[in-house]
XYZ file of C-alpha atoms in Angstrom:
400
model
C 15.545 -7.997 -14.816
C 15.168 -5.325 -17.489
C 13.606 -7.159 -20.431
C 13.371 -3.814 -22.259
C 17.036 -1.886 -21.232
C 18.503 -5.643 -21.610
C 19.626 -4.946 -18.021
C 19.591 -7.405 -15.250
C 20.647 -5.907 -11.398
C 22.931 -8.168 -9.248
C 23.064 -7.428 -5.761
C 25.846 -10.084 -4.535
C 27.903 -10.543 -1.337
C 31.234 -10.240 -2.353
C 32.125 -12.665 0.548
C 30.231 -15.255 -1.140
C 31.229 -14.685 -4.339
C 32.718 -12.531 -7.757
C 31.309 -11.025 -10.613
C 33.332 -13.359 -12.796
C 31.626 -16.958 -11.390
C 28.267 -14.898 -11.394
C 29.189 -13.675 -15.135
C 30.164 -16.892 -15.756
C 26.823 -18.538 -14.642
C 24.654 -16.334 -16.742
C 26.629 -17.649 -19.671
C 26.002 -20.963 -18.566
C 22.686 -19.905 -19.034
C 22.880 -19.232 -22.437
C 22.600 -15.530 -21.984
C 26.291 -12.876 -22.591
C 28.105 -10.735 -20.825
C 29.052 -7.744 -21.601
C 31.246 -5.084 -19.468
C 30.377 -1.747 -21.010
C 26.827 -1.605 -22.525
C 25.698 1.172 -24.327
C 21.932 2.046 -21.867
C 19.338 1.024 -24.483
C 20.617 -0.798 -26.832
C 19.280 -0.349 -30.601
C 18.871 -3.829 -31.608
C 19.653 -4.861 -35.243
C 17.219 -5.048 -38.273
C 13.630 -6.936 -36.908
C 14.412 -9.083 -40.304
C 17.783 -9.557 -39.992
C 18.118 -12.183 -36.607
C 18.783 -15.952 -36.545
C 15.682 -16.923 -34.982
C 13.208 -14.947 -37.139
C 15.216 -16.938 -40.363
C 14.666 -19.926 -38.643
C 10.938 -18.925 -38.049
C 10.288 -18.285 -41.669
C 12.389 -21.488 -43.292
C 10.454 -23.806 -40.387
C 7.173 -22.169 -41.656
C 7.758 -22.054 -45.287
C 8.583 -26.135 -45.212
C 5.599 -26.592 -42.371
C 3.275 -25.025 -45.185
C 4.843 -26.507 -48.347
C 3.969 -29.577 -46.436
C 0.656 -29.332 -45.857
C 0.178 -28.228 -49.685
C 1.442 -31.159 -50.748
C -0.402 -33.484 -48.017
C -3.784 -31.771 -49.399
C -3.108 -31.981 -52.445
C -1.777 -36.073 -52.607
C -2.558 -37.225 -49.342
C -0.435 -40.021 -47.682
C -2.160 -41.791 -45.715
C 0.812 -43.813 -43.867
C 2.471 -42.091 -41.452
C 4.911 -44.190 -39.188
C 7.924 -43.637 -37.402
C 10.907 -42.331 -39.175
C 12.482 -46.227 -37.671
C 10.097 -48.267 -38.922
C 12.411 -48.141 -42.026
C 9.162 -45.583 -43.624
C 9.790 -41.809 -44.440
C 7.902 -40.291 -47.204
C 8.493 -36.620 -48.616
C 5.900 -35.060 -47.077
C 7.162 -36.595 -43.717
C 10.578 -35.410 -44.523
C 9.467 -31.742 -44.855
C 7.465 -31.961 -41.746
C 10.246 -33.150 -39.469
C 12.667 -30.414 -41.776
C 10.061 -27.625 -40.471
C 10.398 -29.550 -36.966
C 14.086 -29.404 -36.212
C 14.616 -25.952 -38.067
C 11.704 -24.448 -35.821
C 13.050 -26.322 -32.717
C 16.431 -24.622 -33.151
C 15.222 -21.911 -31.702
C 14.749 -23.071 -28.540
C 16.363 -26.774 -28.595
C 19.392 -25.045 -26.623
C 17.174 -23.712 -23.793
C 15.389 -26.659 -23.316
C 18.189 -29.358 -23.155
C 19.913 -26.442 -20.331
C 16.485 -26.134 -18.351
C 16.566 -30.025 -18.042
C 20.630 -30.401 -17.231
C 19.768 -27.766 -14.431
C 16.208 -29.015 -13.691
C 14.442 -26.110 -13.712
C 11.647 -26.978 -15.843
C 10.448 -24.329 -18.060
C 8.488 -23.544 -21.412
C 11.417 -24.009 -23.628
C 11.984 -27.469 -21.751
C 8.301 -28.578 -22.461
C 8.546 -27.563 -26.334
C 11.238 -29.458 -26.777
C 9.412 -32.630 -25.156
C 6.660 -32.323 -26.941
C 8.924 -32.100 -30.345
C 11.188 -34.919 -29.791
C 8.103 -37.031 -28.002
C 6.025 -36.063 -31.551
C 8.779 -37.308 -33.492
C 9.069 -40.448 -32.065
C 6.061 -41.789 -32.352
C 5.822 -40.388 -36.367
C 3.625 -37.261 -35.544
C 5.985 -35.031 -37.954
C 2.758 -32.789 -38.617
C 2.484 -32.061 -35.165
C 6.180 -31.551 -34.413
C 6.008 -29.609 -36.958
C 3.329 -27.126 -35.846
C 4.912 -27.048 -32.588
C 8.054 -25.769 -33.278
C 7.007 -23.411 -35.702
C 3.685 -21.882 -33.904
C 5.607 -21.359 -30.623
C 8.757 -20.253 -32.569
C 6.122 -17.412 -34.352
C 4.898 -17.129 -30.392
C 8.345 -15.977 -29.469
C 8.823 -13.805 -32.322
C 6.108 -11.973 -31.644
C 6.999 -11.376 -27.852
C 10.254 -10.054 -29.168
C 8.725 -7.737 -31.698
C 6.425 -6.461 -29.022
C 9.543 -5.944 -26.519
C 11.547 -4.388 -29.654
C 8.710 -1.815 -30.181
C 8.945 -1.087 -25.835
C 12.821 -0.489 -26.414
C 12.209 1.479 -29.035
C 10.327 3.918 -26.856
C 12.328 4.326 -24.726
C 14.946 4.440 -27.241
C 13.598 7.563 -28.091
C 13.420 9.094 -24.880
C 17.495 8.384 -24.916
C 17.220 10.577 -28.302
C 15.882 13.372 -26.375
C 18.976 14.799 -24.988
C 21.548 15.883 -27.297
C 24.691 13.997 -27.747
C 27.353 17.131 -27.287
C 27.720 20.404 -25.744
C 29.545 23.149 -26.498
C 31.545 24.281 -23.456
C 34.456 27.211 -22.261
C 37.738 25.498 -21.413
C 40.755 27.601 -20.753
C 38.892 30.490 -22.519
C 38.088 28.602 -25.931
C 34.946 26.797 -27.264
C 35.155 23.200 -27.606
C 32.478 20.629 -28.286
C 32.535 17.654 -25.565
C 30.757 15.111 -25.155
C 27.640 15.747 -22.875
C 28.256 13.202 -20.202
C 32.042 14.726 -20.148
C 30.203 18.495 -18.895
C 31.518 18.544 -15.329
C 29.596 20.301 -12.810
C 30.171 24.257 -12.669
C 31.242 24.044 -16.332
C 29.882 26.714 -18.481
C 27.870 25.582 -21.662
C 27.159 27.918 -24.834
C 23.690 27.250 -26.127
C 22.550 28.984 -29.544
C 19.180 29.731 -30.901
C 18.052 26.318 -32.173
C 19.842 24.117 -29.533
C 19.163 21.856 -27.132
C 19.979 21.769 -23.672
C 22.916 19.337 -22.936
C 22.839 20.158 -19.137
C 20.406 20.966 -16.029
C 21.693 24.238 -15.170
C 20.951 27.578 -14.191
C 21.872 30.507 -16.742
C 24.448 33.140 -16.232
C 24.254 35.009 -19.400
C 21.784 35.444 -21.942
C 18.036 35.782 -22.292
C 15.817 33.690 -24.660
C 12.174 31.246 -24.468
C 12.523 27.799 -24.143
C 10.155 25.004 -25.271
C 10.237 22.930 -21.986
C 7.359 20.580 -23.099
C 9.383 17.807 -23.032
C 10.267 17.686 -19.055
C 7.597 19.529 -17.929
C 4.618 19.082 -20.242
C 4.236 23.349 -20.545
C 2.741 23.764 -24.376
C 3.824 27.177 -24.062
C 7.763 27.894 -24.193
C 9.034 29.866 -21.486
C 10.895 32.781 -20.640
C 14.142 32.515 -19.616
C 17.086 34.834 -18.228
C 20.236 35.621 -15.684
C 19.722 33.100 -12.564
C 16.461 31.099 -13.745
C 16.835 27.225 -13.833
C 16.683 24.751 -17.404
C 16.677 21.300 -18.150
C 18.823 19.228 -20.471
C 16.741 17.802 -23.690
C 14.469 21.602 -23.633
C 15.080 23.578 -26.903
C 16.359 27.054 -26.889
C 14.644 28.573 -29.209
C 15.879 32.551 -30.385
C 18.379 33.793 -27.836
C 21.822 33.029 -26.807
C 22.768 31.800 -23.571
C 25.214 30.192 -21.259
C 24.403 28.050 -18.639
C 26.280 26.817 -15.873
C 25.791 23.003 -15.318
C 24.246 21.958 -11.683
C 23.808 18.339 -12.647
C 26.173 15.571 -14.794
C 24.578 13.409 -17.196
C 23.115 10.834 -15.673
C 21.272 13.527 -13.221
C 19.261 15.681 -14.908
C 15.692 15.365 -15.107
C 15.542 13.992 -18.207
C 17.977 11.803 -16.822
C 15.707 10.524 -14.220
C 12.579 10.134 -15.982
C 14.498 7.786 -18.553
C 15.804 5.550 -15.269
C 12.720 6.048 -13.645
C 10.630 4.358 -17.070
C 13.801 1.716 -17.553
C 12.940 0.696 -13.658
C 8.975 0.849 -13.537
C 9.354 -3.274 -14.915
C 10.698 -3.930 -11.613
C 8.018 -2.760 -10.056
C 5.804 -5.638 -10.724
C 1.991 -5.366 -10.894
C 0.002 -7.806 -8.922
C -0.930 -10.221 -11.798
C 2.614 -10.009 -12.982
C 3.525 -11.181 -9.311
C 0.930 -13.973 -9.741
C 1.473 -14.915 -12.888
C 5.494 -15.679 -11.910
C 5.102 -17.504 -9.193
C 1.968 -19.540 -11.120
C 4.602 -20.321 -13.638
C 7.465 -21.214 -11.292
C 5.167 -24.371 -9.747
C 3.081 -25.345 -12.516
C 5.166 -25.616 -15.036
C 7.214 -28.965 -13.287
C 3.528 -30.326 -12.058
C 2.460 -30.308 -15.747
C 5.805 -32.546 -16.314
C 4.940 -34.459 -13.742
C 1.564 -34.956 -14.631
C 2.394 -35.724 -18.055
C 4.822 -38.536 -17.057
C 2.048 -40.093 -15.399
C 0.122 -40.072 -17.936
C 2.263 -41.916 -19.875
C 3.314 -44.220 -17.262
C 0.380 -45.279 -15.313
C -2.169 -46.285 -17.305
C 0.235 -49.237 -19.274
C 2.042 -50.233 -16.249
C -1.204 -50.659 -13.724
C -3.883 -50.851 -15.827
C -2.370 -52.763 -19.130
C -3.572 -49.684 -21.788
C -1.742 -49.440 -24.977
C 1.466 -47.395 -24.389
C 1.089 -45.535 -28.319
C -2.202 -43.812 -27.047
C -1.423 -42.928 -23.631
C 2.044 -42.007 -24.732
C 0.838 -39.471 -27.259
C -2.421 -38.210 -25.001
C 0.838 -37.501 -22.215
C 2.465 -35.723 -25.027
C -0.513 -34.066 -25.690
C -0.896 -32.493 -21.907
C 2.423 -31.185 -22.282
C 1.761 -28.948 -24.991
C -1.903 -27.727 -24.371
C -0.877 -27.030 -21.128
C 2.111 -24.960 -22.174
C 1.480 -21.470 -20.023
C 3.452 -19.516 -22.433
C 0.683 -17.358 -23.711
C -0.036 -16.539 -19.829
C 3.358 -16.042 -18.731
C 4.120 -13.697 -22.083
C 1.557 -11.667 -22.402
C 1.033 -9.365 -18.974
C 4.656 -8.163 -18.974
C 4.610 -7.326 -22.121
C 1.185 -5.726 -22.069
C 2.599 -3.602 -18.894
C 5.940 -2.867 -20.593
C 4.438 -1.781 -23.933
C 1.923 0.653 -21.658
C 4.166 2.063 -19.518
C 6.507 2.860 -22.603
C 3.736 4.199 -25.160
C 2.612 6.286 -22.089
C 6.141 7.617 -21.629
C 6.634 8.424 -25.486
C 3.406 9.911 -24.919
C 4.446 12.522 -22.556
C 2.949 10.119 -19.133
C 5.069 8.850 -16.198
C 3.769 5.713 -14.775
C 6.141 4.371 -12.204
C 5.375 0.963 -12.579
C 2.860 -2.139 -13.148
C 1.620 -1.903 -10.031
C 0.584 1.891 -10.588
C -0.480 0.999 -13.882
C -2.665 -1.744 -12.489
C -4.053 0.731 -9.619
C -5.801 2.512 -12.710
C -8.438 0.203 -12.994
C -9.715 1.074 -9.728
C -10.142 5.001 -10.310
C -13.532 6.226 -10.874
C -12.070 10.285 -10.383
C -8.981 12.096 -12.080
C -8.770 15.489 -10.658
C -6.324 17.491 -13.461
C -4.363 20.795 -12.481
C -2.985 22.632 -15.246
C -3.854 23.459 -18.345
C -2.350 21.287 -21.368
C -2.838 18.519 -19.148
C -5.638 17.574 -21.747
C -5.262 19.732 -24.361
C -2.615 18.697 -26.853
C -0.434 21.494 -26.331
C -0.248 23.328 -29.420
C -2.049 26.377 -30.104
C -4.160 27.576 -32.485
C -6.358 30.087 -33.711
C -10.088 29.985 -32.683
C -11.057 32.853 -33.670
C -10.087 36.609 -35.529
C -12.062 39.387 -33.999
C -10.475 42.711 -36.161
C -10.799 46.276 -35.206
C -10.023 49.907 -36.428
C -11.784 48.794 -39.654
C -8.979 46.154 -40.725
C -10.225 43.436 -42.975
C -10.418 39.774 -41.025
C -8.143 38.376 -43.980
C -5.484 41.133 -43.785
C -5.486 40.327 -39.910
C -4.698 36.549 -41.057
C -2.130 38.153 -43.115
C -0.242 39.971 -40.536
């Protein structure tokens, strides 16, 4: 799974099954399907989703709520069929159900398939909270780990959009000779052999190697040079590089999806596969614990008023209580997303990491041996120093 390229990779035995029951199951899921995607996806407006509405409405009533609690506090708070419901009750279990929306879906599904997961213990906890009249606790619930998910997706959103802009690197057309005329293609249409015109100014839309032409290149963005490079008749350049002052055609080695720049965008979009260690841990932690917390909670619940004759109110809530403080869904968010957010800033950054578990390896390195220059420099240059001869004034130097 590619949380960030909103990818997942099926390998399937065709014997077994189809892609249509397996695209069928991930709908079941509650996940879609869809045949042609573009490869990073720009997602809409951070403000403009269903679930961040349904964040701020559950959190605007969950706070209106507590105003008006502080302000005139009730002090009887029963269940909702106890024939008893007051107003501030009533905008708690508003802020309840609107929050729960979110996830309401994925929970009922995890427990029809019984595969136990956060969104399954959430919705416990909220329907559990509501029943015995805890509608300030439902409340908080379903909005806190609403604002929890929200913020996991604005962190992911912020990984995409790094990569995003690697995408952005290479240009989106390319001027090429067909049957001795210029026409502008599409890049991913440039066949190899084809000849592409690139003018001062352009960018690359192909690995190639040039036939005509002479000119410097800025090639900082494949190969990390901070000074452009000369280029003429037989020497090699990458698609995304910028042609800076000279014209030149170059005939394409590579198609699209091939080029360097090519690579180091699949390479970044499949570094999440390669899971660190504590990413490994932390998954399979999650996979068992998750249904022993359930199962813990039940009994709980269950034991204590069937063998030992304890009130079932207290040891129903203190059951309902393990299932939410128990909830791993800070541990199971936050090391992916850590590792996808690093790998991505790194790559924005100009750094390849190949994946988590290289990432990982970092902490043990006490020695970095570096071997070029603008390696850690910043790779622009500038002027240190005027030294003028023959007389010439240092400012008239500047000048010139």
């Amino acid at each position: 799974i590619s949380v960030v390229g909103q990818k997942a990779t099926i390998h399937f035995d065709p014997a077994l099954t189809d892609a249509t029951r397996l695209a069928d199951t991930i709908r079941g899921a509650g996940y879609t399907v869809e045949v042609e995607a573009p490869p990073i996806a720009a997602n809409n407006s951070f403000w403009k989703d269903r679930e961040k509405l349904l964040t701020i409405l559950s959190g605007l009533f969950f706070f209106a709520a507590l105003t008006i609690e502080f302000l005139y506090p009730e002090t009887d708070h029963r269940p909702f069929w106890q024939g008893h419901l007051g107003p501030v009750d009533v905008l708690f279990l508003i802020a309840s159900l609107i929050g729960g929306l979110n996830f309401f879906p994925q929970g009922l599904r995890a427990l029809r398939r019984l595969s136990l997961d956060m969104d399954f213990l959430m919705t416990a906890a909220i329907f559990g909270a509501v029943f015995i009249g805890e509608y300030a606790e439902a409340a908080a619930i379903a909005f806190l780990f609403s604002t929890a998910e929200l913020l996991e997706d604005y962190a992911i959103d912020r990984a995409r959009h790094s990569l995003r802009a690697l995408v952005e690197l290479a240009p989106e057309t390319a001027v090429v000779r067909r049957d001795g005329r210029e026409q502008v293609v599409s890049a991913e249409e440039v066949s190899i052999g084809e000849i592409a015109l690139v003018r001062p100014g352009d960018k690359l839309p192909v690995d190639g190697v040039v036939t005509e032409g002479s000119s410097t290149i800025d090639q900082s963005t494949i190969t990390g040079e901070s000074m452009p490079v000369a280029r003429r008749t037989g020497d090699p350049v990458f698609a995304g590089t910028l042609n800076q002052e000279g014209y030149l055609e170059v005939e394409a080695t590579q198609v699209a999806g091939s080029t360097a720049l090519g690579r180091i965008i699949q390479m970044v979009e499949q570094a999440e596969e390669r899971r660190a260690p504590s990413e490994q841990f932390v998954r399979r932690f999650a996979r068992y614990y998750t249904p022993a917390v359930t199962l813990l909670a039940l009994a709980v619940i269950a034991v204590p008023p069937l063998f030992f004759a304890a009130p079932f109110h207290l040891w129903f809530v203190r059951g309902l209580t393990l299932l939410v403080i128990a909830c791993p869904c800070a541990l199971v968010i936050s090391t992916p997303v850590a590792v996808v957010s690093a790998i991505t800033s790194a790559a924005r950054n100009g750094v390849l990491i190949k994946g988590g578990i290289y990432l990982e390896a970092l902490a043990h390195v006490s020695v970095v041996a570096f071997d070029k220059t603008g390696t850690l420099t910043r790779g622009r240059p500038q002027v240190t120093d005027v030294l003028p001869l023959n007389g010439l004034p240092r400012d008239e130097v500047l000048r010139l």
